[in-house]
Amino acid sequence: MRMGIRRRTELAPYLFLLPNLVIFTLFIVIPTLANFYLGLFRTSPSAPPQFVGLENFRYIFTVDDLFKRSLSNLASFMVFDVMAIVVLSVLIGVLLNQSIRGRGFYRSAFFFPVMLSPVVIALVWGWILNNRFGLLNAMVSRIGLDPQPWLLKPDLARFWVVAVHVWATVGFFAIIILAGLQSIPASLYEAAEVDGSTTLQNFFYITLPLLAPSIMTVSLLSMIRAFEIFDHVYILTGGGPGTATMMVIQYIYRAAFELDQQGRASAASLVLFVILLVLALVQYRIGKQKEAL
Amino acid sequence: MRSIRLVALLTLALVPAMVWAVGGKESSAAEPAQTVIRFTWFTDGPDKAAIEAVIADYMSANPNVTVELSIVPYAELNQLLATQASGGQAPDLARVTEPYRFFDYALDLTPYVSPGFADQFLKGSMMMVRAPSGALVGFPHDLTMNGPFINVSLFKKAGIPVPTGKVTWESLFEAASAVQKATGVPYAVAADRSGHRLDGIVQSYGASFFTPDGKALNLQSANTTGAFKYFVDLHKQGIMPLEIWAGGSGYVGGNQQFINGQLVMYISGNWQVAQFASTIGDKFEWAAIPNGFNAQSGGMPGGKFVMAFKGKTDPKEVGKFAEYLGSKAAVEKYASMAMFLPARNDLIASGVAYPVRTDVMNVFSAGLAMMPATAYSDNYHLKFGPVANVVRDRLTQAIADEISFDEAMTRMQREAEELMK
Amino acid sequence: MRRGRLNPMTLLAYAVLTAGSILMFGPVIWIGLSSFKDLAEIYQSPPTFFPKKWVFTNYTEAIRQFPFLRYLWNSVFVTVTATVLTLLINSMAAYALSKFRFPGRDAIFVLMLATLMIPVRVIMLPVYKIIAWLGLANTLAGIIVPPSATPTGVFILRQYMMTIPDELIDAAKIDGASNVQIYSRIILPLSAPALAVVTVFSVMWRWNDFMWPLIVINREKLFTLQLALARFRGELVTDWNYVLAMTMLSIVPVAVVFVFMQRYLVRGIASTGLKG
């Protein structure tokens, strides 16, 4: 019996993994490796690739100011973006899980922005944030404050880039939280109620700890989504003012498609990959320790 | 044990089965009874109806040919064609702006078109479709020309005469600025955020991005640096709005402000004419004026090419259709409907009758003749696109006050040199 | 007693949700209203909220420019097939990664996490070469299969399956259930909320995706709706009136799917009735 189970568990997981792994390897792993290999070449559409060794890496780290700037822009964007998404998605998730009238409507309302394409999102927020004719400045001056150049000052632009991205994605993360809330047995709340626990206590002593796996999911996914932030920012600010909101993917996009330096873009994406690999390992370790407890 | 394998195999089989089911169906449905020419196109509006009309004419004259037009967004065009071509799946023809990107995959049309075909088009543009091997990979389909639009009604309201003849950019901007102050509109002058548009302005000062022989960068020359400095200062003085060049503009482009009558002068090009004619209507009076004339006239050519790719389709049919597209009758019909400038010598000489605003289009075609030689050598340089983007981004940093102008020029030169390697 | 206790929370919930909905939904409504404006009014500044003149030609003209029903069908076909495939292979992989111990498990999982951010644009060329080599260029299958092994889906499902108690599986094993039975009768039903999330994620992403279909397909009769929408974006001029109208049209099906799927988020699993 024991032997039987063990032998079964040896083969079964691989079979379950197989279909996903075949497609994953064929369409993600191999192309990614091919892309890294390109990082060793200088490329241009009008000449054959030329092997340059680690030159692209030397260039982006020692010569190019924009790569470092895009990394630090990304780091600060990520910190605020992930924090805002985690806090807001838990808040929204918990509220949307209340048995209130019109719950379906509220859920849809929060989810709607997720369905819009970045192009359209940037268009409507451009209307809202325009410094001369925007809706926001119209409202700000109506209550007697000074209109602001929302997207023309570096710090304000950084704030709005986070805010618009959170606006566009928080609905998706809230439904992950919502799904997580379903795994918390209602009996726990009933027991707590008998003990006279308040709603707030319930939240901190039951909901939050039991929601930890979902919060972990949201924080890691939002972190990864922050890494690949591109379209929303690129269309809203073009990476500006100046280069204040230029992130790494925009750097890669610029190198590959605006400057025709595919090799340099590949080198930059390898650096990004390594950073993410380290973060994934750290996160995985923390996750494992939690599971072991 | 057995059931696991069974299910695993089944799911594995599902993927290829679906592939065959879907793929098989589509490929059998696509089996042509006649020649199908696949033509990838991007559109800026009125050209779509124009090219469709031209294609329809061809198809009714040649019932054995079906031309499948496939319209894609411009932003992804280069990536799309490069990717499809690398997989051997390029379309037979495509409308492109930078043919050199696809020389490796191009079809040499020489054996399939009549001998004099290439000589019928503007020589400067023709250089773009000659591969280093001498192959003829396509032909210039239309021309664009950069230049300023003005809101004539605002000039009249301010009582300031519209500048005519050879006028420097300085006096043009001064006039626009005076009109803005007198009328209270928010913007005096705006230029699209693009290295190409900028080059069209600085050409007047004898500036250029490359040396005339195309062998080296010319960004550090006194003329070019001086003109860049002036352009940055225009933003510092508030003559040009920060929204467009400093970034943070969202979609608030100059064309939007011009259409709304809030902008006195807008430096763009003839491709705006059709949209202006329909959206401005009779809200106000507008016109195009010649580019500024300092040391010489400014302006920058541009344009689209129709290019042929190697593929499975009969190259004779592709060549025949390409020759038709480039013929006088087809180009005349197309340019007139789309409100573009033709790239054929005979039509440049005779002019094209446009449905509306022929006066405006004539200002642009007159400008073509005045354009300095360096405008052509810049625009047709193989590295023009990348270098223009570097110029744009580095000047943006100076305009946004992120770094000093001198620092911006240093970084611009360093990055552009890297691209020239 | 119970109702009284919940009242302040419920009130707060209403207040926050209403304010939030206005903030979240307001811009969407604005886009919806703007899709009925003519181009001149879309460009007008300061912008108008309600159309001064309702223009329905944005919709009728946009639709007339291409075979709308055919593209709609292509979009539906791609979205449904891709989502079913994704759910199946992702949940199988997630089951293996969450409920088995085997050599290479951690390495595979971390690799999947690390590739989550590889932007499609960056690896597009090699992916396309593989597609062309397999003969999938210019087929709907070429759109459907490559992105289906989504690491995000595996990750969400794996994290959720970790919370399913192992005791349930052990008990089933003692009853003689095979792994396939455990997967299909215990794991899948218990993962309903996570599967709902992945469904929503996949439907939304596949429906809106345009970069990958654009590359795979270069024949208009295989186009999806998003490709039809993207065509209005030119090099120099964009027809915003058509873009907005098409955006609204393309949102409707996803909205319907969401309204339907969100019910599954409250149907819970083993839970003995929900709070409230």
PDB file of N, CA, C and O in Angstrom, chain B residues 78-97:
ATOM      1  N   ASN B  78       6.350  47.992 -37.952  1.00  0.00           N
ATOM      2  CA  ASN B  78       7.699  47.489 -38.198  1.00  0.00           C
ATOM      3  C   ASN B  78       7.937  46.156 -37.514  1.00  0.00           C
ATOM      4  O   ASN B  78       8.508  45.235 -38.085  1.00  0.00           O
ATOM      5  N   GLN B  79       7.493  46.064 -36.266  1.00  0.00           N
ATOM      6  CA  GLN B  79       7.682  44.828 -35.524  1.00  0.00           C
ATOM      7  C   GLN B  79       6.902  43.690 -36.192  1.00  0.00           C
ATOM      8  O   GLN B  79       7.387  42.568 -36.313  1.00  0.00           O
ATOM      9  N   LEU B  80       5.705  44.013 -36.598  1.00  0.00           N
ATOM     10  CA  LEU B  80       4.838  43.029 -37.241  1.00  0.00           C
ATOM     11  C   LEU B  80       5.468  42.467 -38.515  1.00  0.00           C
ATOM     12  O   LEU B  80       5.586  41.258 -38.685  1.00  0.00           O
ATOM     13  N   LEU B  81       5.935  43.354 -39.380  1.00  0.00           N
ATOM     14  CA  LEU B  81       6.492  42.894 -40.648  1.00  0.00           C
ATOM     15  C   LEU B  81       7.806  42.150 -40.438  1.00  0.00           C
ATOM     16  O   LEU B  81       8.049  41.115 -41.057  1.00  0.00           O
ATOM     17  N   ALA B  82       8.654  42.662 -39.539  1.00  0.00           N
ATOM     18  CA  ALA B  82       9.932  41.994 -39.289  1.00  0.00           C
ATOM     19  C   ALA B  82       9.698  40.589 -38.752  1.00  0.00           C
ATOM     20  O   ALA B  82      10.354  39.629 -39.163  1.00  0.00           O
ATOM     21  N   THR B  83       8.729  40.451 -37.844  1.00  0.00           N
ATOM     22  CA  THR B  83       8.454  39.147 -37.247  1.00  0.00           C
ATOM     23  C   THR B  83       7.875  38.194 -38.277  1.00  0.00           C
ATOM     24  O   THR B  83       8.347  37.067 -38.431  1.00  0.00           O
ATOM     25  N   GLN B  84       6.864  38.653 -39.005  1.00  0.00           N
ATOM     26  CA  GLN B  84       6.240  37.776 -39.989  1.00  0.00           C
ATOM     27  C   GLN B  84       7.238  37.384 -41.072  1.00  0.00           C
ATOM     28  O   GLN B  84       7.290  36.226 -41.496  1.00  0.00           O
ATOM     29  N   ALA B  85       8.065  38.326 -41.504  1.00  0.00           N
ATOM     30  CA  ALA B  85       9.035  38.026 -42.556  1.00  0.00           C
ATOM     31  C   ALA B  85      10.055  36.998 -42.067  1.00  0.00           C
ATOM     32  O   ALA B  85      10.436  36.098 -42.811  1.00  0.00           O
ATOM     33  N   SER B  86      10.473  37.123 -40.808  1.00  0.00           N
ATOM     34  CA  SER B  86      11.466  36.176 -40.290  1.00  0.00           C
ATOM     35  C   SER B  86      10.901  34.761 -40.235  1.00  0.00           C
ATOM     36  O   SER B  86      11.642  33.790 -40.274  1.00  0.00           O
ATOM     37  N   GLY B  87       9.587  34.640 -40.131  1.00  0.00           N
ATOM     38  CA  GLY B  87       8.961  33.329 -40.141  1.00  0.00           C
ATOM     39  C   GLY B  87       8.517  32.911 -41.539  1.00  0.00           C
ATOM     40  O   GLY B  87       7.792  31.931 -41.688  1.00  0.00           O
ATOM     41  N   GLY B  88       8.926  33.675 -42.543  1.00  0.00           N
ATOM     42  CA  GLY B  88       8.561  33.349 -43.916  1.00  0.00           C
ATOM     43  C   GLY B  88       7.093  33.595 -44.225  1.00  0.00           C
ATOM     44  O   GLY B  88       6.522  32.980 -45.103  1.00  0.00           O
ATOM     45  N   GLN B  89       6.468  34.489 -43.481  1.00  0.00           N
ATOM     46  CA  GLN B  89       5.033  34.691 -43.631  1.00  0.00           C
ATOM     47  C   GLN B  89       4.699  36.145 -43.958  1.00  0.00           C
ATOM     48  O   GLN B  89       3.606  36.611 -43.641  1.00  0.00           O
ATOM     49  N   ALA B  90       5.638  36.854 -44.560  1.00  0.00           N
ATOM     50  CA  ALA B  90       5.375  38.266 -44.848  1.00  0.00           C
ATOM     51  C   ALA B  90       4.232  38.386 -45.857  1.00  0.00           C
ATOM     52  O   ALA B  90       4.004  37.474 -46.650  1.00  0.00           O
ATOM     53  N   PRO B  91       3.510  39.501 -45.851  1.00  0.00           N
ATOM     54  CA  PRO B  91       2.507  39.731 -46.897  1.00  0.00           C
ATOM     55  C   PRO B  91       3.216  39.947 -48.232  1.00  0.00           C
ATOM     56  O   PRO B  91       4.433  40.116 -48.271  1.00  0.00           O
ATOM     57  N   ASP B  92       2.476  39.941 -49.328  1.00  0.00           N
ATOM     58  CA  ASP B  92       3.102  40.152 -50.630  1.00  0.00           C
ATOM     59  C   ASP B  92       3.534  41.602 -50.801  1.00  0.00           C
ATOM     60  O   ASP B  92       4.587  41.889 -51.337  1.00  0.00           O
ATOM     61  N   LEU B  93       2.683  42.500 -50.321  1.00  0.00           N
ATOM     62  CA  LEU B  93       2.989  43.924 -50.402  1.00  0.00           C
ATOM     63  C   LEU B  93       2.668  44.563 -49.061  1.00  0.00           C
ATOM     64  O   LEU B  93       1.805  44.087 -48.328  1.00  0.00           O
ATOM     65  N   ALA B  94       3.368  45.637 -48.745  1.00  0.00           N
ATOM     66  CA  ALA B  94       3.045  46.368 -47.532  1.00  0.00           C
ATOM     67  C   ALA B  94       3.329  47.836 -47.737  1.00  0.00           C
ATOM     68  O   ALA B  94       4.228  48.212 -48.500  1.00  0.00           O
ATOM     69  N   ARG B  95       2.552  48.661 -47.048  1.00  0.00           N
ATOM     70  CA  ARG B  95       2.812  50.095 -47.034  1.00  0.00           C
ATOM     71  C   ARG B  95       3.744  50.345 -45.849  1.00  0.00           C
ATOM     72  O   ARG B  95       3.400  49.996 -44.708  1.00  0.00           O
ATOM     73  N   VAL B  96       4.915  50.901 -46.095  1.00  0.00           N
ATOM     74  CA  VAL B  96       5.899  51.082 -45.030  1.00  0.00           C
ATOM     75  C   VAL B  96       6.480  52.490 -45.098  1.00  0.00           C
ATOM     76  O   VAL B  96       6.317  53.210 -46.085  1.00  0.00           O
ATOM     77  N   THR B  97       7.164  52.864 -44.006  1.00  0.00           N
ATOM     78  CA  THR B  97       7.865  54.150 -43.995  1.00  0.00           C
ATOM     79  C   THR B  97       9.378  53.960 -44.054  1.00  0.00           C
ATOM     80  O   THR B  97      10.092  54.881 -44.388  1.00  0.00           O
TER      81      THR B  97
END
